[in-house]
mmCIF file of C-alpha atoms in Angstrom:
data_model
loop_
_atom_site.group_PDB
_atom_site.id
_atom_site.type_symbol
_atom_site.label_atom_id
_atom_site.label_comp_id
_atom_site.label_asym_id
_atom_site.label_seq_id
_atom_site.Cartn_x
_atom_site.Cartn_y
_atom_site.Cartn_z
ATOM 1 C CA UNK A 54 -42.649 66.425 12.645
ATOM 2 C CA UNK A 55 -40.337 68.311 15.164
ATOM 3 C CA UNK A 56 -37.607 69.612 14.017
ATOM 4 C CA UNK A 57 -35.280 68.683 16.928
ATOM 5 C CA UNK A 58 -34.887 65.788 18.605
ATOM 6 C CA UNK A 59 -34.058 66.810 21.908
ATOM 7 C CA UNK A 60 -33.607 70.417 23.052
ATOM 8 C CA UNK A 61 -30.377 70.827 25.833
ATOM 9 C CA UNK A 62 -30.269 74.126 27.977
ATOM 10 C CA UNK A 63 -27.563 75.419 30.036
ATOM 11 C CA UNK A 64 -24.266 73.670 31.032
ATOM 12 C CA UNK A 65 -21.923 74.748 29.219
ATOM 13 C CA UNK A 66 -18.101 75.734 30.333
ATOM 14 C CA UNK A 67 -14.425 75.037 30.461
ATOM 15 C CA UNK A 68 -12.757 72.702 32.602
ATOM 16 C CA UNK A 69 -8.573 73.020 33.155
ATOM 17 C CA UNK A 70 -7.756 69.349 34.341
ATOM 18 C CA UNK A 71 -4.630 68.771 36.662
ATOM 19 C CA UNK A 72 -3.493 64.872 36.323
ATOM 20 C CA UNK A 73 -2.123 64.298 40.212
ATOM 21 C CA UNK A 74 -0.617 61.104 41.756
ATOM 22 C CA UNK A 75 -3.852 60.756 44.388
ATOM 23 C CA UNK A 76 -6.901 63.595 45.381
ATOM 24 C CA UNK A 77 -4.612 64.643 48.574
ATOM 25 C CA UNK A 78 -2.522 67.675 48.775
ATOM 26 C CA UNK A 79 1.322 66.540 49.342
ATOM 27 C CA UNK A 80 3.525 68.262 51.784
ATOM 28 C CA UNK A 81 5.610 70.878 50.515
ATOM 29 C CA UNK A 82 4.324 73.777 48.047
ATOM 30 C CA UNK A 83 5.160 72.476 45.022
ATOM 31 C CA UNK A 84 4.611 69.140 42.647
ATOM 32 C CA UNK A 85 5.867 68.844 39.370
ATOM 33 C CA UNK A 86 2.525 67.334 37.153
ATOM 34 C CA UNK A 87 1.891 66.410 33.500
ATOM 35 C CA UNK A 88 0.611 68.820 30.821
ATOM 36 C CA UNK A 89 -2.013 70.937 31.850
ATOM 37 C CA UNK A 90 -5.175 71.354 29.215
ATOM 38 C CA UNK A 91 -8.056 73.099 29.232
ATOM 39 C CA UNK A 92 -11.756 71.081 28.121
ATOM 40 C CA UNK A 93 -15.164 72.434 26.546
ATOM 41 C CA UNK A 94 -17.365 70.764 29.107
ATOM 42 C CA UNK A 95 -19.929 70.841 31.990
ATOM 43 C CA UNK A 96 -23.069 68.373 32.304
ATOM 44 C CA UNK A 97 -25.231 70.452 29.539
ATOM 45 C CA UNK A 98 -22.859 70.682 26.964
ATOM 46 C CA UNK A 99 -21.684 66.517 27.747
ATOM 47 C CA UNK A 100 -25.137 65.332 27.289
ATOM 48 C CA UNK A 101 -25.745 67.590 23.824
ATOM 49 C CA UNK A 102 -22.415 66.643 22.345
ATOM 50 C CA UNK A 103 -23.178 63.043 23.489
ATOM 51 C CA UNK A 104 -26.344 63.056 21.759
ATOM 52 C CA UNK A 105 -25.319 64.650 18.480
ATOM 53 C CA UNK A 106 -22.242 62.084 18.440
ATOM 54 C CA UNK A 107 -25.255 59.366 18.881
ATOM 55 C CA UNK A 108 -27.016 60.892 15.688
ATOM 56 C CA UNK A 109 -29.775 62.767 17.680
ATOM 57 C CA UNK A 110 -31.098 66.123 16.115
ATOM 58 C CA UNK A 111 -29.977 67.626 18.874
ATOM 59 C CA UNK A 112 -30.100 72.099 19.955
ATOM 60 C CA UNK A 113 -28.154 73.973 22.580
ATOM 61 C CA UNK A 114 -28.807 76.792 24.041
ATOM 62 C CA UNK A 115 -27.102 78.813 26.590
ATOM 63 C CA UNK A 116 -24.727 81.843 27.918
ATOM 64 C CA UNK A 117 -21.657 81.959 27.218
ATOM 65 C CA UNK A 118 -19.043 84.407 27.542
ATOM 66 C CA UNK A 119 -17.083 86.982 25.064
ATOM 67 C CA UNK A 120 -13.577 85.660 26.797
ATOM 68 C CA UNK A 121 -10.917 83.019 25.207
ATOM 69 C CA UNK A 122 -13.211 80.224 27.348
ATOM 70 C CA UNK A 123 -16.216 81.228 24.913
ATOM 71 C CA UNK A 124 -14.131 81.046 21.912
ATOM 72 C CA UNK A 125 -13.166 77.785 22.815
ATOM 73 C CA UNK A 126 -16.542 76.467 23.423
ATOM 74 C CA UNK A 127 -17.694 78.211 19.757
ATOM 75 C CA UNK A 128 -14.728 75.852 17.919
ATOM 76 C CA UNK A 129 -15.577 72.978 19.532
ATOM 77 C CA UNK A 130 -19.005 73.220 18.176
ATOM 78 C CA UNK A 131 -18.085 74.643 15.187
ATOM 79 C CA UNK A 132 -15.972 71.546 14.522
ATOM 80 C CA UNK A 133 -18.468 69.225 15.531
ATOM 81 C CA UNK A 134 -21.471 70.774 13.719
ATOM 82 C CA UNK A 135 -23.764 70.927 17.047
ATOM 83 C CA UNK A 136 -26.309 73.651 16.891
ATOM 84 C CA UNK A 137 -25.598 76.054 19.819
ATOM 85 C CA UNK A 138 -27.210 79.270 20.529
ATOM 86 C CA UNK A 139 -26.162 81.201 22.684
ATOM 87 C CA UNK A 140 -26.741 84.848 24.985
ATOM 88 C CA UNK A 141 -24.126 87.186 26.477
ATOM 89 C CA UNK A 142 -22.852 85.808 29.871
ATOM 90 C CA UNK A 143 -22.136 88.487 31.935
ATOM 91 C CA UNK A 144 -19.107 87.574 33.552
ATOM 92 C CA UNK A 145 -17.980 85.531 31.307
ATOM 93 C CA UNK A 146 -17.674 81.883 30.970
ATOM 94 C CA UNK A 147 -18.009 79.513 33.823
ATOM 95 C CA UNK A 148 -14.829 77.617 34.743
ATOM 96 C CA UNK A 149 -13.936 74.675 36.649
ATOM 97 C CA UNK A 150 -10.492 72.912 37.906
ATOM 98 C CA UNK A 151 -10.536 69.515 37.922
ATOM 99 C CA UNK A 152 -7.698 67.051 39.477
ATOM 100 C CA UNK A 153 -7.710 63.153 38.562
ATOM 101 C CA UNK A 154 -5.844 61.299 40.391
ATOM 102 C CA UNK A 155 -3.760 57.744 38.500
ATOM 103 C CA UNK A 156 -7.029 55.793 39.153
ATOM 104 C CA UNK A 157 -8.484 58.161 36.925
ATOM 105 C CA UNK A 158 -11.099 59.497 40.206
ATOM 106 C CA UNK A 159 -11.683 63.302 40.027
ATOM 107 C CA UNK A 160 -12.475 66.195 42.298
ATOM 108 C CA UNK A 161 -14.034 69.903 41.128
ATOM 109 C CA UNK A 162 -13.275 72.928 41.623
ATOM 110 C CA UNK A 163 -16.470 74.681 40.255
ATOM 111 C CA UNK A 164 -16.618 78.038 39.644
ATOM 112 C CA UNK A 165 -20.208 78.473 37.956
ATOM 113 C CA UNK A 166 -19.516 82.356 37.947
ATOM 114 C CA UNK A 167 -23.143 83.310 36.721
ATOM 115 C CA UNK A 168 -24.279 86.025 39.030
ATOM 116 C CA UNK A 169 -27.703 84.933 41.470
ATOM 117 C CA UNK A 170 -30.543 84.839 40.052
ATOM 118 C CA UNK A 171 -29.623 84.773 36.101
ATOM 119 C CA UNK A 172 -31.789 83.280 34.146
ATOM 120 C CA UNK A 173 -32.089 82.513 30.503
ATOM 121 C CA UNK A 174 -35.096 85.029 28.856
ATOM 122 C CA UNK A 175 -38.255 81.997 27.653
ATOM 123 C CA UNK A 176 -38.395 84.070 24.883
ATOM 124 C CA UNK A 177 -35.097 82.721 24.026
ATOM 125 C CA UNK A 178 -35.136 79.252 24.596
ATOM 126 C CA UNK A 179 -38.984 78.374 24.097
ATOM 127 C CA UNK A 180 -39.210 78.434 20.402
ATOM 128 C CA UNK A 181 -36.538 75.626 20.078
ATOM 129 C CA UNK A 182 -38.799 73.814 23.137
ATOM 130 C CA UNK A 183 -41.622 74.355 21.255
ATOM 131 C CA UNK A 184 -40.317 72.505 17.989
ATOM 132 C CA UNK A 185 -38.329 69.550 20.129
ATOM 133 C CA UNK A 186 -40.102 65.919 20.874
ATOM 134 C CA UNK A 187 -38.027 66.270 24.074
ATOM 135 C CA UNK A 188 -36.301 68.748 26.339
ATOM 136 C CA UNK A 189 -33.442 68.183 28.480
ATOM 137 C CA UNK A 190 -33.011 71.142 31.449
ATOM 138 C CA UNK A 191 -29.475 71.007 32.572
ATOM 139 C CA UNK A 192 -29.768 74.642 34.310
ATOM 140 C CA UNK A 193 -32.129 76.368 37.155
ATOM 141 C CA UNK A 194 -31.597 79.276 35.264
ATOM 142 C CA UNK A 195 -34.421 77.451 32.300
ATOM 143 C CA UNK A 196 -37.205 76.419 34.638
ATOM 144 C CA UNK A 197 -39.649 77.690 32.477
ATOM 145 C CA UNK A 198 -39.011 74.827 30.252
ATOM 146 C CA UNK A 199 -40.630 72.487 32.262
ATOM 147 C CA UNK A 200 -44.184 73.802 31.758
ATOM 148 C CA UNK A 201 -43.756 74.364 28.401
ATOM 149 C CA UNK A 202 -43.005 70.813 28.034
ATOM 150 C CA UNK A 203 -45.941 69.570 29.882
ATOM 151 C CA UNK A 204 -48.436 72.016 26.979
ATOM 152 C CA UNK A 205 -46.747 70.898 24.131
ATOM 153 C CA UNK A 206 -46.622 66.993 25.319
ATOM 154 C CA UNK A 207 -43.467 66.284 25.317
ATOM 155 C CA UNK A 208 -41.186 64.911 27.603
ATOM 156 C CA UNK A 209 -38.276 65.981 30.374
ATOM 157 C CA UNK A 210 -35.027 65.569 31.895
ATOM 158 C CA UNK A 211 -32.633 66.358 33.875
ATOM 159 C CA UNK A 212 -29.865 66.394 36.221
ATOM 160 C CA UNK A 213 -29.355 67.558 39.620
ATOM 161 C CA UNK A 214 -25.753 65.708 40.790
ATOM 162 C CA UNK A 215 -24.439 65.000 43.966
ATOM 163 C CA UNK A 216 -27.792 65.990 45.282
ATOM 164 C CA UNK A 217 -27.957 65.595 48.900
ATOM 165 C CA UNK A 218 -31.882 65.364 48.874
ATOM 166 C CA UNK A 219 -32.069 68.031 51.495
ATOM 167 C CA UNK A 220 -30.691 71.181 49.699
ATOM 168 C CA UNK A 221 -33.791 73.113 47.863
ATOM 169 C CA UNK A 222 -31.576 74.303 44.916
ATOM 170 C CA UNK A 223 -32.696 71.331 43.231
ATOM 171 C CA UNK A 224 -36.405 70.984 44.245
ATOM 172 C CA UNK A 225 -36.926 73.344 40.816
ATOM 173 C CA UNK A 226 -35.503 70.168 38.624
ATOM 174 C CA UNK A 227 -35.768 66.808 40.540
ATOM 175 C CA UNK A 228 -39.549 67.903 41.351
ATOM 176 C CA UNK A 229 -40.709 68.814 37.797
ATOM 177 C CA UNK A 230 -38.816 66.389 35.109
ATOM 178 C CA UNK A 231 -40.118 63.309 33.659
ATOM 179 C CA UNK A 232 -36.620 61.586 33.685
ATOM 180 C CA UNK A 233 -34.356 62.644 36.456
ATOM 181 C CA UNK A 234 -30.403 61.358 37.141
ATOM 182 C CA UNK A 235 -28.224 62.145 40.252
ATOM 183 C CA UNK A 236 -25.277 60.824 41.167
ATOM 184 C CA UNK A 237 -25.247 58.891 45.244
ATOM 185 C CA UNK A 238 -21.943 60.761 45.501
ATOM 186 C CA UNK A 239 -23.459 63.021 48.547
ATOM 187 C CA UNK A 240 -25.302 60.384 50.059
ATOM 188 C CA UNK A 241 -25.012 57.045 49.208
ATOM 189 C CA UNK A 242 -26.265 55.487 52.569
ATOM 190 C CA UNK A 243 -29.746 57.281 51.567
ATOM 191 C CA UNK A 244 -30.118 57.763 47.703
ATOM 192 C CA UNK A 245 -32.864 54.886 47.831
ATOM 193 C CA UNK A 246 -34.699 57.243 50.283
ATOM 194 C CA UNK A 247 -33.674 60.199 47.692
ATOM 195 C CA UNK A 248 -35.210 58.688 45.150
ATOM 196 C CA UNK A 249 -38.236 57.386 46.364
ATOM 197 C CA UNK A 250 -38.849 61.542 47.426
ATOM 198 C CA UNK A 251 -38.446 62.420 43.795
ATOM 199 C CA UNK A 252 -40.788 60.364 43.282
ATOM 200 C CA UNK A 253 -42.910 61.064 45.938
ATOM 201 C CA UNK A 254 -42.332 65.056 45.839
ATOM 202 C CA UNK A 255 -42.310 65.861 41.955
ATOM 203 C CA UNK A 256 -43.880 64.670 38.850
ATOM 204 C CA UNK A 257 -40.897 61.806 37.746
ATOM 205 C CA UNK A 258 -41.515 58.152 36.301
ATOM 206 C CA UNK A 259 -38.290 57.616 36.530
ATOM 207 C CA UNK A 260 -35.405 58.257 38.577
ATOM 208 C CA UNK A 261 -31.769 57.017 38.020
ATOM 209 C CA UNK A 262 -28.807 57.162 40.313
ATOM 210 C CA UNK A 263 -25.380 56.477 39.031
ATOM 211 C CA UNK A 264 -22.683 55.215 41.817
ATOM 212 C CA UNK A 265 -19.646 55.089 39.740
ATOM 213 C CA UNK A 266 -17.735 51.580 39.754
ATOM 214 C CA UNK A 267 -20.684 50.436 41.955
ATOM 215 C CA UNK A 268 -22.758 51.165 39.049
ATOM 216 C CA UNK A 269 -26.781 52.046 39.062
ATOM 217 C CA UNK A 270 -29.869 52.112 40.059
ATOM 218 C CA UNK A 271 -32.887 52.925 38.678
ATOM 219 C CA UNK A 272 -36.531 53.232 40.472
ATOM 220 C CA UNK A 273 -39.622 53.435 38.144
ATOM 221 C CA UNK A 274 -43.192 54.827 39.354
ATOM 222 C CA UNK A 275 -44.443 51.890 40.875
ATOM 223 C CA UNK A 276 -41.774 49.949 41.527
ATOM 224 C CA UNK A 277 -41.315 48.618 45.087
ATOM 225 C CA UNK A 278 -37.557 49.056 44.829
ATOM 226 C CA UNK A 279 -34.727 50.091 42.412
ATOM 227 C CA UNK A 280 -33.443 47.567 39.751
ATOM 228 C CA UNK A 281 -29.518 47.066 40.381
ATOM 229 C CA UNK A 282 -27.674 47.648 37.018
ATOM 230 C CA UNK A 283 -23.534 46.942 37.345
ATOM 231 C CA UNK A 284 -20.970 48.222 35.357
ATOM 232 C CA UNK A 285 -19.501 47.270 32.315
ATOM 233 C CA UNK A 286 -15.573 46.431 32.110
ATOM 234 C CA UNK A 287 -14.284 48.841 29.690
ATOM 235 C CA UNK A 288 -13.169 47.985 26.306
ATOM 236 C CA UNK A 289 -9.555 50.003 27.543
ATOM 237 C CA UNK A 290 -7.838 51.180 30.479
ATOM 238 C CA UNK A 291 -9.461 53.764 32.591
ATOM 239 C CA UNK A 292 -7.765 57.538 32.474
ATOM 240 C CA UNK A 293 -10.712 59.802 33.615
ATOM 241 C CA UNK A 294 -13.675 60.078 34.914
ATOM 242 C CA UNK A 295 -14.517 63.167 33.815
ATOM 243 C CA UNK A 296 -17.590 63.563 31.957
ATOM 244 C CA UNK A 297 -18.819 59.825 32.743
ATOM 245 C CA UNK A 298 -22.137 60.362 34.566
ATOM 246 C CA UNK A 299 -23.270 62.573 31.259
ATOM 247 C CA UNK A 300 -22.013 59.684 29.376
ATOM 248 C CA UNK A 301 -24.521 57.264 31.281
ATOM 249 C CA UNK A 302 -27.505 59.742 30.916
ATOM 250 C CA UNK A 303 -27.558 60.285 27.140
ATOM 251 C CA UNK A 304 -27.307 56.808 26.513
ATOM 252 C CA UNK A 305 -29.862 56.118 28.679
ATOM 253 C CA UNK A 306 -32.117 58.527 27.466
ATOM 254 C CA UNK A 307 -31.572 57.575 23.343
ATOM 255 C CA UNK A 308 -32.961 54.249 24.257
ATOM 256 C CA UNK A 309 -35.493 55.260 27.002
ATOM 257 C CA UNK A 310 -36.660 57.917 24.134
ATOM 258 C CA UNK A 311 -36.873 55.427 21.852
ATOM 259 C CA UNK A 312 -39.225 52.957 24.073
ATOM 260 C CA UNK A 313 -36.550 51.132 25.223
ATOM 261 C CA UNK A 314 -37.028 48.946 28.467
ATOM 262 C CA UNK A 315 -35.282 50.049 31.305
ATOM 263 C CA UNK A 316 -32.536 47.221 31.360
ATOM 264 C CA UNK A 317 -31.418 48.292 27.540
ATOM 265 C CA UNK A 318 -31.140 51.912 28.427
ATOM 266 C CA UNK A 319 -29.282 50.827 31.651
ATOM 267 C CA UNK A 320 -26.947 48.856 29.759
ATOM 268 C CA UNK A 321 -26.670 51.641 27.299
ATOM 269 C CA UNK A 322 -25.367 54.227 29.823
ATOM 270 C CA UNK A 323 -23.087 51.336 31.399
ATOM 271 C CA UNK A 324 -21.087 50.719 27.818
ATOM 272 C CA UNK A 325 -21.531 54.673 26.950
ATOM 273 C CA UNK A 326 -19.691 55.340 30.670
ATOM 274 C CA UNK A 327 -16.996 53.061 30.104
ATOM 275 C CA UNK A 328 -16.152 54.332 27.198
ATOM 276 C CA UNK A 329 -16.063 57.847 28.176
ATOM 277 C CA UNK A 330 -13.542 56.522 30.726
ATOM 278 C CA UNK A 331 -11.032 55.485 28.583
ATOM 279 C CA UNK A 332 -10.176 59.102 27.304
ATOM 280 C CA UNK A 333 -8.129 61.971 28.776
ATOM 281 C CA UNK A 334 -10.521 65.251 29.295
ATOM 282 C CA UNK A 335 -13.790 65.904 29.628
ATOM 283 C CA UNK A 336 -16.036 65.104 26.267
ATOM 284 C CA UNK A 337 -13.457 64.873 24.428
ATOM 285 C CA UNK A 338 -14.502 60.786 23.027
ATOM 286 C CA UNK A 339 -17.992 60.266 22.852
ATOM 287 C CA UNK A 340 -19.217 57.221 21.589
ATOM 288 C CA UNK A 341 -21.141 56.199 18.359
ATOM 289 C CA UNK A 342 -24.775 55.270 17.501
ATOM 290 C CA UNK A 343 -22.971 52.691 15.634
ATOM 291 C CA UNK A 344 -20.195 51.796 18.698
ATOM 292 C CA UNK A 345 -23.324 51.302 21.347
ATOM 293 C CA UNK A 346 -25.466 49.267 18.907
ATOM 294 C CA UNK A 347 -22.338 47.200 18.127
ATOM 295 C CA UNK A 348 -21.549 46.837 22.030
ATOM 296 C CA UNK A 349 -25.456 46.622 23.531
ATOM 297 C CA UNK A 350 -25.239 43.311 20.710
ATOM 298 C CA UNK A 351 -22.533 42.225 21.728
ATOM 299 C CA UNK A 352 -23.603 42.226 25.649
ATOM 300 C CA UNK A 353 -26.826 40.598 25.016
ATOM 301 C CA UNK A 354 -29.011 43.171 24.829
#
C-alpha cells in the first residue's frame, strides 16, 4: 500500500498580480490600479494543492527560499495541511508578476531565479517516489524521477507549457512522462503536430493540450487524431485566469488515475478550470472532490 498518492516536485513560488484595464501598456508613466496582492503559486505547487483539495494523499517537495516569499509559501501549507518538504533555495524564492486584464486574460513576468543547472539531490526526493503510486515532475531540476518511476511501476506526469515543440528545454519532460499537458499558447497553428512528436519522440500514452476558451485536446497512443473536448460555462463570472491550466491537469489526472475514460477526465479538467476562473489570485479556490463529483453528475458524465 503506498503511502502517497501522488508525489509533486518542483513549482513552487510567489506570484504579485497587477489587475489592469487590457495586457497593453497605456501612454503616459503612470496608471492608478486596484489592490496589489501577492499569491503562493506556480504550476507545481497548483497541481499539489489541487490534488490535496480533491482528497488525494498528496507530497511536495521542493526549494524554497529563507525570504518573506518562503514564509509565505510555509503558511499557506501550513494552513492547508499539504505535506511539503522542502531544501534551501539559493537565491531565494522564485517570483513572478502577473497582469490580468478585465477579461480576466493574463500575461507573466517570470522570474524563476534558480541559478543554471540546480537540481534537486535524488537522495532527496526519491524516497517519497519510491512510496507514491504516481509521480508528477513539474521541474527539470527532478529528472531523475522519471526512471525511478519506470523501476518501481508507477506512473508519470507532467507539464511543459507554452511549449513551442522546438525548444530542447523540454525534451527532458515531454519525452519521458506517461501523461504529458502543454498549453497551444506558443503554437496553436501546430500543437496537433506537437503532439503527435511527443508521441512519436518520448515514451507518452497520452498527451493533452489545453487552448483556453477554445478548450482541449487530447491525443492517445494510437489514436489517428485528437478528441476535441470544449469548455464548460462557469458556474460564476470569470476574474482570472491564473492558475487555470493546473486546474485542468489535476482534474484530469484524479480521474485518468483512477481508470477513468478519457472524456470523464476531460470533462473533469473543463468544470475544475472554470471554477478556478471564477476567483481572484492564483490557487487561491480550488475545487472539491465533492464539487467535481456533484458537477461531472450534473453534466452527464
Amino acid at each position: 500500500m503506498a503511502e502517497f498518492d501522488v508525489v509533486v516536485l518542483g513549482g513552487v513560488g510567489v506570484d504579485t498580480i497587477v489587475r489592469v484595464p487590457e495586457l497593453a501598456v497605456p501612454p503616459g508613466d503612470f496608471l492608478p490600479v486596484p489592490p496589489v496582492y501577492d499569491y503562493v503559486a506556480h504550476s507545481g505547487n497548483g497541481v499539489a494543492l489541487g490534488f490535496h483539495a480533491l482528497g488525494l494523499r498528496t507530497k511536495f517537495a521542493d526549494f524554497l527560499g529563507d525570504d518573506p516569499a518562503g514564509d509565505l509559501v510555509r503558511a499557506r501549507y501550513a494552513a492547508a495541511g499539504l505535506d511539503f518538504s522542502a531544501l534551501p533555495a539559493p537565491n531565494g524564492t522564485p517570483r513572478s508578476v502577473n497582469l490580468v486584464d478585465a477579461a480576466g486574460r493574463r500575461f507573466s513576468f517570470f522570474d524563476g531565479r534558480h541559478p543554471d543547472g540546480l537540481v534537486l539531490p535524488p537522495a532527496f526526493y526519491l524516497p517519497f517516489v519510491e512510496r507514491a503510486r504516481h509521480v508528477h515532475v513539474a521541474s527539470p531540476r527532478a529528472l531523475e524521477a522519471f526512471p525511478a518511476a519506470r523501476r518501481l511501476g508507477i506512473t508519470s506526469s507532467t507539464d511543459v507549457h507554452a511549449w513551442d515543440g522546438a525548444d530542447e528545454w523540454a525534451h527532458p519532460l515531454a519525452y519521458e512522462a506517461d501523461l504529458v499537458f502543454l498549453s497551444s499558447a506558443a503554437a496553436p497553428d501546430r500543437i496537433d503536430a506537437i503532439m503527435r512528436q511527443i508521441l512519436a519522440e518520448g515514451r507518452a500514452t497520452v498527451v493533452v493540450a489545453t487552448e483556453g476558451a477554445g478548450g482541449s485536446r487530447v491525443l492517445c497512443r494510437g489514436d489517428e487524431a485528437p478528441a476535441r473536448f470544449p469548455v464548460v460555462p462557469p458556474d460564476r463570472p470569470v476574474v482570472d485566469s491564473n492558475g487555470a491550466g493546473d486546474a485542468y491537469s489535476t482534474a484530469f489526472m484524479s480521474r485518468w488515475l483512477a481508470g477513468g475514460p478519457i472524456a470523464e477526465c476531460a470533462l473533469a479538467g473543463a468544470v475544475s478550470g472554470a471554477f478556478a476562473c471564477g476567483a481572484a489570485g492564483t490557487h487561491e479556490e480550488l475545487i472539491s472532490a465533492g464539487a467535481l463529483d456533484e458537477a461531472l453528475a450534473r453534466l452527464g458524465a
